[in-house]
């Protein structure tokens, strides 16, 4: 019997054993406020759909609350929470951030969540922890407008804060290794032309990405998520992930174009809107097009981002079933 791990590893090698892999992930609002309920919700989701990897999706604030941010659930369809308290207001605030220990309350809670999931999840099902890039974390500490203003007017102060965030992330990832994860889902949100130039990202983003990821280099199933429009796909030559995910249906490159530039696994093929507003026929049609673009090789069927919490169960099943017989 072919396992999820074997299927993804075959995809990494350019092979198709029985079928291409498929995985969807989503937020679990309210449940994500406790390690136990987030673990249970994640495991229940996997039990229903039997995806080829499990991405743990905590609220984005999990890595920030020990610095003092606050947020609340207000019903966003993606399952994300709204920030109600930021901790960076003035340029000097970046320089006051302390490095957090993984034993800090909220970071430790996420480690507990990973242990609970790993204890119940099949050992042959890859487990990925979501990790936000230092710039993405900085955005939520300050608000995006404040971050970008400070970055351009007070770059030295912001760089000090980003270094602290990167070191905190590195230490957290080091602790994650002990929970038995197979990889990280590394979310980059500022590598897009509407926010930063490529040179700005290489200055403020890339060095801190590399520092944050030091502890994860030995993991076999790391997945890079490039969020947004007009993303800097060329960063893959430096970040070197085996799997990359982006909004391929909304922005270039297409799946076909990406496979010409990147020798790893491309993940995507479906729009979030299709899963929400389409029917099962439309879902399978879109998935089928993605399979044709890639011939099912070096390909992981998914969406460009999280599945909205209002997506229909039947549509998720249709996505899961779309790869059957595609080997």
mmCIF file of C-alpha atoms in Angstrom:
data_model
loop_
_atom_site.group_PDB
_atom_site.id
_atom_site.type_symbol
_atom_site.label_atom_id
_atom_site.label_comp_id
_atom_site.label_asym_id
_atom_site.label_seq_id
_atom_site.Cartn_x
_atom_site.Cartn_y
_atom_site.Cartn_z
ATOM 1 C CA UNK A 1 0.000 0.000 0.000
ATOM 2 C CA UNK A 2 1.424 3.385 -0.995
ATOM 3 C CA UNK A 3 1.677 5.897 1.842
ATOM 4 C CA UNK A 4 1.228 9.652 1.772
ATOM 5 C CA UNK A 5 4.937 10.095 2.432
ATOM 6 C CA UNK A 6 5.910 7.800 -0.442
ATOM 7 C CA UNK A 7 3.538 9.632 -2.793
ATOM 8 C CA UNK A 8 5.001 13.066 -2.004
ATOM 9 C CA UNK A 9 8.559 11.793 -2.186
ATOM 10 C CA UNK A 10 7.815 10.248 -5.576
ATOM 11 C CA UNK A 11 6.465 13.600 -6.728
ATOM 12 C CA UNK A 12 9.695 15.248 -5.582
ATOM 13 C CA UNK A 13 11.560 12.749 -7.772
ATOM 14 C CA UNK A 14 9.393 13.517 -10.801
ATOM 15 C CA UNK A 15 7.519 10.233 -10.539
ATOM 16 C CA UNK A 16 3.829 9.361 -10.243
ATOM 17 C CA UNK A 17 3.297 6.123 -8.320
ATOM 18 C CA UNK A 18 -0.479 5.719 -8.283
ATOM 19 C CA UNK A 19 -1.726 9.302 -8.420
ATOM 20 C CA UNK A 20 -0.457 12.854 -7.803
ATOM 21 C CA UNK A 21 -0.669 14.059 -4.175
ATOM 22 C CA UNK A 22 -3.379 16.447 -3.002
ATOM 23 C CA UNK A 23 -3.703 18.575 0.129
ATOM 24 C CA UNK A 24 -5.963 21.353 1.338
ATOM 25 C CA UNK A 25 -5.732 23.231 4.614
ATOM 26 C CA UNK A 26 -7.897 25.700 6.504
ATOM 27 C CA UNK A 27 -8.154 27.768 9.661
ATOM 28 C CA UNK A 28 -10.197 26.549 12.610
ATOM 29 C CA UNK A 29 -11.451 29.768 14.229
ATOM 30 C CA UNK A 30 -12.222 29.603 17.953
ATOM 31 C CA UNK A 31 -10.782 26.069 18.054
ATOM 32 C CA UNK A 32 -7.384 27.608 17.297
ATOM 33 C CA UNK A 33 -7.298 29.278 20.721
ATOM 34 C CA UNK A 34 -6.410 26.058 22.509
ATOM 35 C CA UNK A 35 -3.779 23.473 21.565
ATOM 36 C CA UNK A 36 -6.138 20.610 22.342
ATOM 37 C CA UNK A 37 -9.072 21.770 20.238
ATOM 38 C CA UNK A 38 -6.833 22.846 17.349
ATOM 39 C CA UNK A 39 -5.231 19.404 17.380
ATOM 40 C CA UNK A 40 -8.625 17.689 17.447
ATOM 41 C CA UNK A 41 -10.014 19.864 14.647
ATOM 42 C CA UNK A 42 -6.923 19.276 12.494
ATOM 43 C CA UNK A 43 -7.053 15.517 13.006
ATOM 44 C CA UNK A 44 -10.803 15.412 12.311
ATOM 45 C CA UNK A 45 -10.306 17.322 9.046
ATOM 46 C CA UNK A 46 -7.621 14.844 7.999
ATOM 47 C CA UNK A 47 -9.773 11.859 8.956
ATOM 48 C CA UNK A 48 -12.535 13.091 6.655
ATOM 49 C CA UNK A 49 -10.441 13.922 3.570
ATOM 50 C CA UNK A 50 -7.261 11.820 3.927
ATOM 51 C CA UNK A 51 -4.968 14.401 2.324
ATOM 52 C CA UNK A 52 -1.338 13.627 1.540
ATOM 53 C CA UNK A 53 0.025 16.058 4.105
ATOM 54 C CA UNK A 54 -1.306 17.812 7.192
ATOM 55 C CA UNK A 55 -0.560 21.516 7.517
ATOM 56 C CA UNK A 56 -1.237 22.814 11.010
ATOM 57 C CA UNK A 57 -2.846 26.254 10.736
ATOM 58 C CA UNK A 58 -2.887 28.208 13.984
ATOM 59 C CA UNK A 59 -4.041 31.822 14.141
ATOM 60 C CA UNK A 60 -1.279 34.124 12.887
ATOM 61 C CA UNK A 61 -1.062 35.628 16.381
ATOM 62 C CA UNK A 62 0.251 32.414 17.963
ATOM 63 C CA UNK A 63 3.833 33.596 17.469
ATOM 64 C CA UNK A 64 3.113 37.191 18.547
ATOM 65 C CA UNK A 65 0.945 37.046 21.652
ATOM 66 C CA UNK A 66 3.944 36.604 23.923
ATOM 67 C CA UNK A 67 5.013 40.071 22.713
ATOM 68 C CA UNK A 68 1.624 41.456 23.730
ATOM 69 C CA UNK A 69 -0.585 41.646 20.626
ATOM 70 C CA UNK A 70 -4.284 40.901 20.922
ATOM 71 C CA UNK A 71 -6.825 39.751 18.353
ATOM 72 C CA UNK A 72 -10.376 38.452 18.147
ATOM 73 C CA UNK A 73 -12.599 36.357 15.918
ATOM 74 C CA UNK A 74 -15.063 38.442 13.900
ATOM 75 C CA UNK A 75 -16.262 35.968 11.287
ATOM 76 C CA UNK A 76 -13.828 36.399 8.387
ATOM 77 C CA UNK A 77 -14.535 33.777 5.716
ATOM 78 C CA UNK A 78 -10.879 32.711 5.584
ATOM 79 C CA UNK A 79 -11.023 31.949 9.302
ATOM 80 C CA UNK A 80 -8.501 34.640 10.223
ATOM 81 C CA UNK A 81 -8.741 36.822 13.324
ATOM 82 C CA UNK A 82 -8.640 40.619 13.472
ATOM 83 C CA UNK A 83 -5.873 42.361 15.420
ATOM 84 C CA UNK A 84 -7.185 44.643 18.154
ATOM 85 C CA UNK A 85 -3.890 45.595 19.814
ATOM 86 C CA UNK A 86 -0.515 46.197 18.175
ATOM 87 C CA UNK A 87 2.741 46.635 20.084
ATOM 88 C CA UNK A 88 4.803 48.621 17.565
ATOM 89 C CA UNK A 89 3.803 52.269 17.222
ATOM 90 C CA UNK A 90 7.026 54.291 17.187
ATOM 91 C CA UNK A 91 10.347 53.441 15.507
ATOM 92 C CA UNK A 92 11.960 52.934 18.922
ATOM 93 C CA UNK A 93 9.523 50.121 19.693
ATOM 94 C CA UNK A 94 11.321 47.820 17.230
ATOM 95 C CA UNK A 95 14.462 48.070 19.329
ATOM 96 C CA UNK A 96 12.667 47.053 22.518
ATOM 97 C CA UNK A 97 11.449 43.647 21.338
ATOM 98 C CA UNK A 98 12.981 40.834 23.404
ATOM 99 C CA UNK A 99 13.911 37.457 21.947
ATOM 100 C CA UNK A 100 11.232 34.977 23.020
ATOM 101 C CA UNK A 101 11.952 31.572 24.475
ATOM 102 C CA UNK A 102 10.022 28.627 22.936
ATOM 103 C CA UNK A 103 8.826 27.947 26.490
ATOM 104 C CA UNK A 104 6.876 31.220 26.412
ATOM 105 C CA UNK A 105 3.162 30.609 26.988
ATOM 106 C CA UNK A 106 1.769 30.810 23.463
ATOM 107 C CA UNK A 107 4.759 29.341 21.636
ATOM 108 C CA UNK A 108 4.762 26.444 24.096
ATOM 109 C CA UNK A 109 1.038 25.921 23.484
ATOM 110 C CA UNK A 110 1.683 25.478 19.762
ATOM 111 C CA UNK A 111 4.409 22.950 20.513
ATOM 112 C CA UNK A 112 1.878 21.066 22.662
ATOM 113 C CA UNK A 113 -0.538 21.104 19.711
ATOM 114 C CA UNK A 114 2.082 19.553 17.429
ATOM 115 C CA UNK A 115 2.830 16.810 19.951
ATOM 116 C CA UNK A 116 -0.863 15.966 20.254
ATOM 117 C CA UNK A 117 -1.282 15.730 16.488
ATOM 118 C CA UNK A 118 1.894 13.742 15.923
ATOM 119 C CA UNK A 119 0.860 11.230 18.589
ATOM 120 C CA UNK A 120 -2.416 10.504 16.764
ATOM 121 C CA UNK A 121 -1.423 10.997 13.127
ATOM 122 C CA UNK A 122 -0.165 8.125 10.981
ATOM 123 C CA UNK A 123 3.631 8.257 10.996
ATOM 124 C CA UNK A 124 3.585 8.040 7.177
ATOM 125 C CA UNK A 125 1.523 11.227 6.864
ATOM 126 C CA UNK A 126 3.760 14.308 6.681
ATOM 127 C CA UNK A 127 3.097 16.944 9.339
ATOM 128 C CA UNK A 128 3.915 20.608 8.632
ATOM 129 C CA UNK A 129 3.907 23.510 11.080
ATOM 130 C CA UNK A 130 2.964 26.948 9.746
ATOM 131 C CA UNK A 131 5.715 29.517 10.261
ATOM 132 C CA UNK A 132 5.354 33.169 9.291
ATOM 133 C CA UNK A 133 8.327 35.044 7.905
ATOM 134 C CA UNK A 134 9.777 37.803 10.131
ATOM 135 C CA UNK A 135 8.326 40.483 7.838
ATOM 136 C CA UNK A 136 4.903 38.844 8.031
ATOM 137 C CA UNK A 137 5.163 38.790 11.820
ATOM 138 C CA UNK A 138 6.347 42.408 11.831
ATOM 139 C CA UNK A 139 3.277 43.378 9.797
ATOM 140 C CA UNK A 140 1.013 42.017 12.515
ATOM 141 C CA UNK A 141 3.029 43.582 15.324
ATOM 142 C CA UNK A 142 2.762 47.040 13.793
ATOM 143 C CA UNK A 143 0.135 47.026 11.050
ATOM 144 C CA UNK A 144 1.277 46.962 7.443
ATOM 145 C CA UNK A 145 1.211 50.712 6.832
ATOM 146 C CA UNK A 146 3.296 51.388 9.925
ATOM 147 C CA UNK A 147 5.745 48.631 9.021
ATOM 148 C CA UNK A 148 6.337 49.942 5.500
ATOM 149 C CA UNK A 149 6.658 53.550 6.675
ATOM 150 C CA UNK A 150 9.158 52.633 9.385
ATOM 151 C CA UNK A 151 11.035 50.336 7.016
ATOM 152 C CA UNK A 152 11.689 53.208 4.604
ATOM 153 C CA UNK A 153 12.137 56.046 7.109
ATOM 154 C CA UNK A 154 13.802 54.219 10.017
ATOM 155 C CA UNK A 155 15.399 51.123 8.457
ATOM 156 C CA UNK A 156 18.001 50.567 11.184
ATOM 157 C CA UNK A 157 15.369 50.333 13.915
ATOM 158 C CA UNK A 158 13.232 47.940 11.858
ATOM 159 C CA UNK A 159 16.251 45.772 11.069
ATOM 160 C CA UNK A 160 16.941 45.386 14.802
ATOM 161 C CA UNK A 161 13.376 44.263 15.373
ATOM 162 C CA UNK A 162 13.461 41.857 12.436
ATOM 163 C CA UNK A 163 16.663 40.299 13.769
ATOM 164 C CA UNK A 164 14.929 39.614 17.092
ATOM 165 C CA UNK A 165 11.916 38.113 15.329
ATOM 166 C CA UNK A 166 14.183 35.926 13.171
ATOM 167 C CA UNK A 167 16.089 34.632 16.187
ATOM 168 C CA UNK A 168 12.832 33.920 18.035
ATOM 169 C CA UNK A 169 11.543 32.034 14.982
ATOM 170 C CA UNK A 170 14.772 30.054 14.681
ATOM 171 C CA UNK A 171 14.538 28.978 18.318
ATOM 172 C CA UNK A 172 10.877 28.049 17.944
ATOM 173 C CA UNK A 173 11.648 25.937 14.874
ATOM 174 C CA UNK A 174 14.447 24.226 16.742
ATOM 175 C CA UNK A 175 11.900 23.252 19.398
ATOM 176 C CA UNK A 176 9.460 22.125 16.704
ATOM 177 C CA UNK A 177 11.959 19.521 15.507
ATOM 178 C CA UNK A 178 11.524 17.651 18.796
ATOM 179 C CA UNK A 179 7.779 17.251 18.163
ATOM 180 C CA UNK A 180 8.346 15.104 15.059
ATOM 181 C CA UNK A 181 7.290 17.466 12.275
ATOM 182 C CA UNK A 182 8.325 16.621 8.715
ATOM 183 C CA UNK A 183 8.530 20.174 7.454
ATOM 184 C CA UNK A 184 7.484 23.788 7.775
ATOM 185 C CA UNK A 185 4.927 25.696 5.764
ATOM 186 C CA UNK A 186 6.817 28.984 5.473
ATOM 187 C CA UNK A 187 4.486 31.891 4.726
ATOM 188 C CA UNK A 188 6.059 34.872 2.942
ATOM 189 C CA UNK A 189 3.697 37.807 2.473
ATOM 190 C CA UNK A 190 5.913 40.702 1.360
ATOM 191 C CA UNK A 191 7.690 39.216 -1.655
ATOM 192 C CA UNK A 192 5.256 40.916 -4.015
ATOM 193 C CA UNK A 193 5.737 43.979 -6.165
ATOM 194 C CA UNK A 194 2.834 45.953 -4.695
ATOM 195 C CA UNK A 195 4.523 46.024 -1.273
ATOM 196 C CA UNK A 196 8.312 45.958 -1.707
ATOM 197 C CA UNK A 197 10.786 46.119 -4.558
ATOM 198 C CA UNK A 198 12.868 43.020 -5.079
ATOM 199 C CA UNK A 199 15.920 44.854 -3.724
ATOM 200 C CA UNK A 200 13.961 45.879 -0.622
ATOM 201 C CA UNK A 201 12.893 42.288 -0.060
ATOM 202 C CA UNK A 202 16.466 41.098 -0.465
ATOM 203 C CA UNK A 203 17.537 43.643 2.144
ATOM 204 C CA UNK A 204 14.812 43.317 4.764
ATOM 205 C CA UNK A 205 13.283 39.918 4.052
ATOM 206 C CA UNK A 206 15.732 37.412 2.685
ATOM 207 C CA UNK A 207 18.501 37.526 5.349
ATOM 208 C CA UNK A 208 15.909 37.106 8.092
ATOM 209 C CA UNK A 209 14.206 34.269 6.195
ATOM 210 C CA UNK A 210 17.503 32.416 5.984
ATOM 211 C CA UNK A 211 18.197 32.980 9.688
ATOM 212 C CA UNK A 212 14.716 31.818 10.700
ATOM 213 C CA UNK A 213 14.962 28.652 8.621
ATOM 214 C CA UNK A 214 18.375 27.489 9.826
ATOM 215 C CA UNK A 215 16.899 24.866 12.145
ATOM 216 C CA UNK A 216 14.562 23.508 9.456
ATOM 217 C CA UNK A 217 17.181 22.830 6.786
ATOM 218 C CA UNK A 218 17.310 19.118 7.567
ATOM 219 C CA UNK A 219 13.573 18.560 7.174
ATOM 220 C CA UNK A 220 12.499 16.821 3.970
ATOM 221 C CA UNK A 221 9.018 18.299 3.405
ATOM 222 C CA UNK A 222 9.408 22.072 3.667
ATOM 223 C CA UNK A 223 6.858 24.078 1.687
ATOM 224 C CA UNK A 224 7.199 27.745 0.722
ATOM 225 C CA UNK A 225 4.051 29.857 0.369
ATOM 226 C CA UNK A 226 4.441 33.059 -1.654
ATOM 227 C CA UNK A 227 1.367 35.078 -0.813
ATOM 228 C CA UNK A 228 -0.247 37.705 -3.017
ATOM 229 C CA UNK A 229 0.087 39.141 -6.507
ATOM 230 C CA UNK A 230 3.160 39.600 -8.727
ATOM 231 C CA UNK A 231 5.315 37.521 -6.424
ATOM 232 C CA UNK A 232 9.089 37.330 -6.695
ATOM 233 C CA UNK A 233 9.322 33.734 -7.835
ATOM 234 C CA UNK A 234 13.056 34.169 -8.453
ATOM 235 C CA UNK A 235 13.625 34.015 -4.677
ATOM 236 C CA UNK A 236 13.316 30.237 -4.942
ATOM 237 C CA UNK A 237 16.895 30.058 -6.193
ATOM 238 C CA UNK A 238 18.043 31.298 -2.762
ATOM 239 C CA UNK A 239 15.370 29.933 -0.433
ATOM 240 C CA UNK A 240 15.572 26.457 -1.977
ATOM 241 C CA UNK A 241 12.369 24.730 -0.892
ATOM 242 C CA UNK A 242 11.321 21.364 -2.373
ATOM 243 C CA UNK A 243 7.670 22.500 -2.680
ATOM 244 C CA UNK A 244 6.312 25.936 -3.570
ATOM 245 C CA UNK A 245 2.727 27.208 -3.307
ATOM 246 C CA UNK A 246 1.348 30.503 -4.649
ATOM 247 C CA UNK A 247 -1.845 31.941 -6.142
ATOM 248 C CA UNK A 248 -1.161 30.425 -9.570
ATOM 249 C CA UNK A 249 -4.719 31.055 -10.799
ATOM 250 C CA UNK A 250 -4.550 34.769 -9.950
ATOM 251 C CA UNK A 251 -0.966 35.731 -10.782
ATOM 252 C CA UNK A 252 2.019 34.558 -12.793
ATOM 253 C CA UNK A 253 3.737 32.250 -13.149
ATOM 254 C CA UNK A 254 1.282 29.612 -14.294
ATOM 255 C CA UNK A 255 1.927 26.040 -13.205
ATOM 256 C CA UNK A 256 3.508 25.300 -16.583
ATOM 257 C CA UNK A 257 5.718 28.395 -16.444
ATOM 258 C CA UNK A 258 6.746 27.603 -12.877
ATOM 259 C CA UNK A 259 7.879 24.103 -13.771
ATOM 260 C CA UNK A 260 10.164 25.613 -16.404
ATOM 261 C CA UNK A 261 11.825 27.763 -13.722
ATOM 262 C CA UNK A 262 11.753 25.427 -10.729
ATOM 263 C CA UNK A 263 12.747 21.777 -10.476
ATOM 264 C CA UNK A 264 10.768 21.028 -7.318
ATOM 265 C CA UNK A 265 7.078 20.346 -6.713
ATOM 266 C CA UNK A 266 4.546 23.044 -7.600
ATOM 267 C CA UNK A 267 1.476 23.197 -5.367
ATOM 268 C CA UNK A 268 -1.782 24.803 -6.452
ATOM 269 C CA UNK A 269 -4.185 24.592 -9.375
ATOM 270 C CA UNK A 270 -7.444 25.650 -7.715
ATOM 271 C CA UNK A 271 -8.995 28.988 -6.826
ATOM 272 C CA UNK A 272 -10.413 29.614 -3.391
ATOM 273 C CA UNK A 273 -13.515 31.057 -5.084
ATOM 274 C CA UNK A 274 -14.088 27.843 -7.007
ATOM 275 C CA UNK A 275 -14.230 25.872 -3.784
ATOM 276 C CA UNK A 276 -16.657 28.387 -2.288
ATOM 277 C CA UNK A 277 -18.886 29.465 -5.174
ATOM 278 C CA UNK A 278 -18.474 26.628 -7.667
ATOM 279 C CA UNK A 279 -19.961 23.162 -7.672
ATOM 280 C CA UNK A 280 -18.292 19.766 -7.768
ATOM 281 C CA UNK A 281 -18.171 19.721 -11.558
ATOM 282 C CA UNK A 282 -16.353 23.071 -11.651
ATOM 283 C CA UNK A 283 -13.915 21.942 -8.962
ATOM 284 C CA UNK A 284 -13.018 18.792 -10.874
ATOM 285 C CA UNK A 285 -12.752 20.719 -14.139
ATOM 286 C CA UNK A 286 -10.271 23.185 -12.640
ATOM 287 C CA UNK A 287 -8.299 20.388 -10.980
ATOM 288 C CA UNK A 288 -8.255 18.494 -14.286
ATOM 289 C CA UNK A 289 -6.808 21.514 -16.059
ATOM 290 C CA UNK A 290 -4.020 21.712 -13.463
ATOM 291 C CA UNK A 291 -3.277 18.034 -13.930
ATOM 292 C CA UNK A 292 -3.026 18.553 -17.681
ATOM 293 C CA UNK A 293 -0.708 21.546 -17.257
ATOM 294 C CA UNK A 294 1.698 19.498 -15.150
ATOM 295 C CA UNK A 295 0.933 16.001 -16.495
ATOM 296 C CA UNK A 296 0.554 15.161 -12.809
ATOM 297 C CA UNK A 297 4.326 15.242 -12.298
ATOM 298 C CA UNK A 298 6.138 17.355 -9.708
ATOM 299 C CA UNK A 299 2.692 18.531 -8.719
ATOM 300 C CA UNK A 300 0.643 18.743 -5.530
ATOM 301 C CA UNK A 301 -2.994 19.700 -6.066
ATOM 302 C CA UNK A 302 -4.147 22.463 -3.726
ATOM 303 C CA UNK A 303 -5.301 26.066 -3.587
ATOM 304 C CA UNK A 304 -3.251 29.245 -3.656
ATOM 305 C CA UNK A 305 -3.940 29.782 0.049
ATOM 306 C CA UNK A 306 -6.212 28.504 2.826
ATOM 307 C CA UNK A 307 -9.585 26.995 2.024
ATOM 308 C CA UNK A 308 -12.265 29.429 3.254
ATOM 309 C CA UNK A 309 -14.240 28.065 6.178
ATOM 310 C CA UNK A 310 -17.461 28.435 4.131
ATOM 311 C CA UNK A 311 -16.304 26.085 1.358
ATOM 312 C CA UNK A 312 -18.734 23.210 0.771
ATOM 313 C CA UNK A 313 -17.865 19.731 2.009
ATOM 314 C CA UNK A 314 -18.808 18.290 -1.389
ATOM 315 C CA UNK A 315 -16.357 20.612 -3.133
ATOM 316 C CA UNK A 316 -13.525 19.552 -0.860
ATOM 317 C CA UNK A 317 -14.387 15.917 -1.564
ATOM 318 C CA UNK A 318 -14.408 16.682 -5.292
ATOM 319 C CA UNK A 319 -10.911 18.158 -5.047
ATOM 320 C CA UNK A 320 -9.718 15.113 -3.125
ATOM 321 C CA UNK A 321 -11.234 12.748 -5.681
ATOM 322 C CA UNK A 322 -9.951 14.693 -8.702
ATOM 323 C CA UNK A 323 -6.530 13.054 -8.548
ATOM 324 C CA UNK A 324 -7.870 9.500 -8.465
ATOM 325 C CA UNK A 325 -7.020 7.692 -11.672
ATOM 326 C CA UNK A 326 -4.576 10.428 -12.702
ATOM 327 C CA UNK A 327 -1.512 8.248 -12.213
#
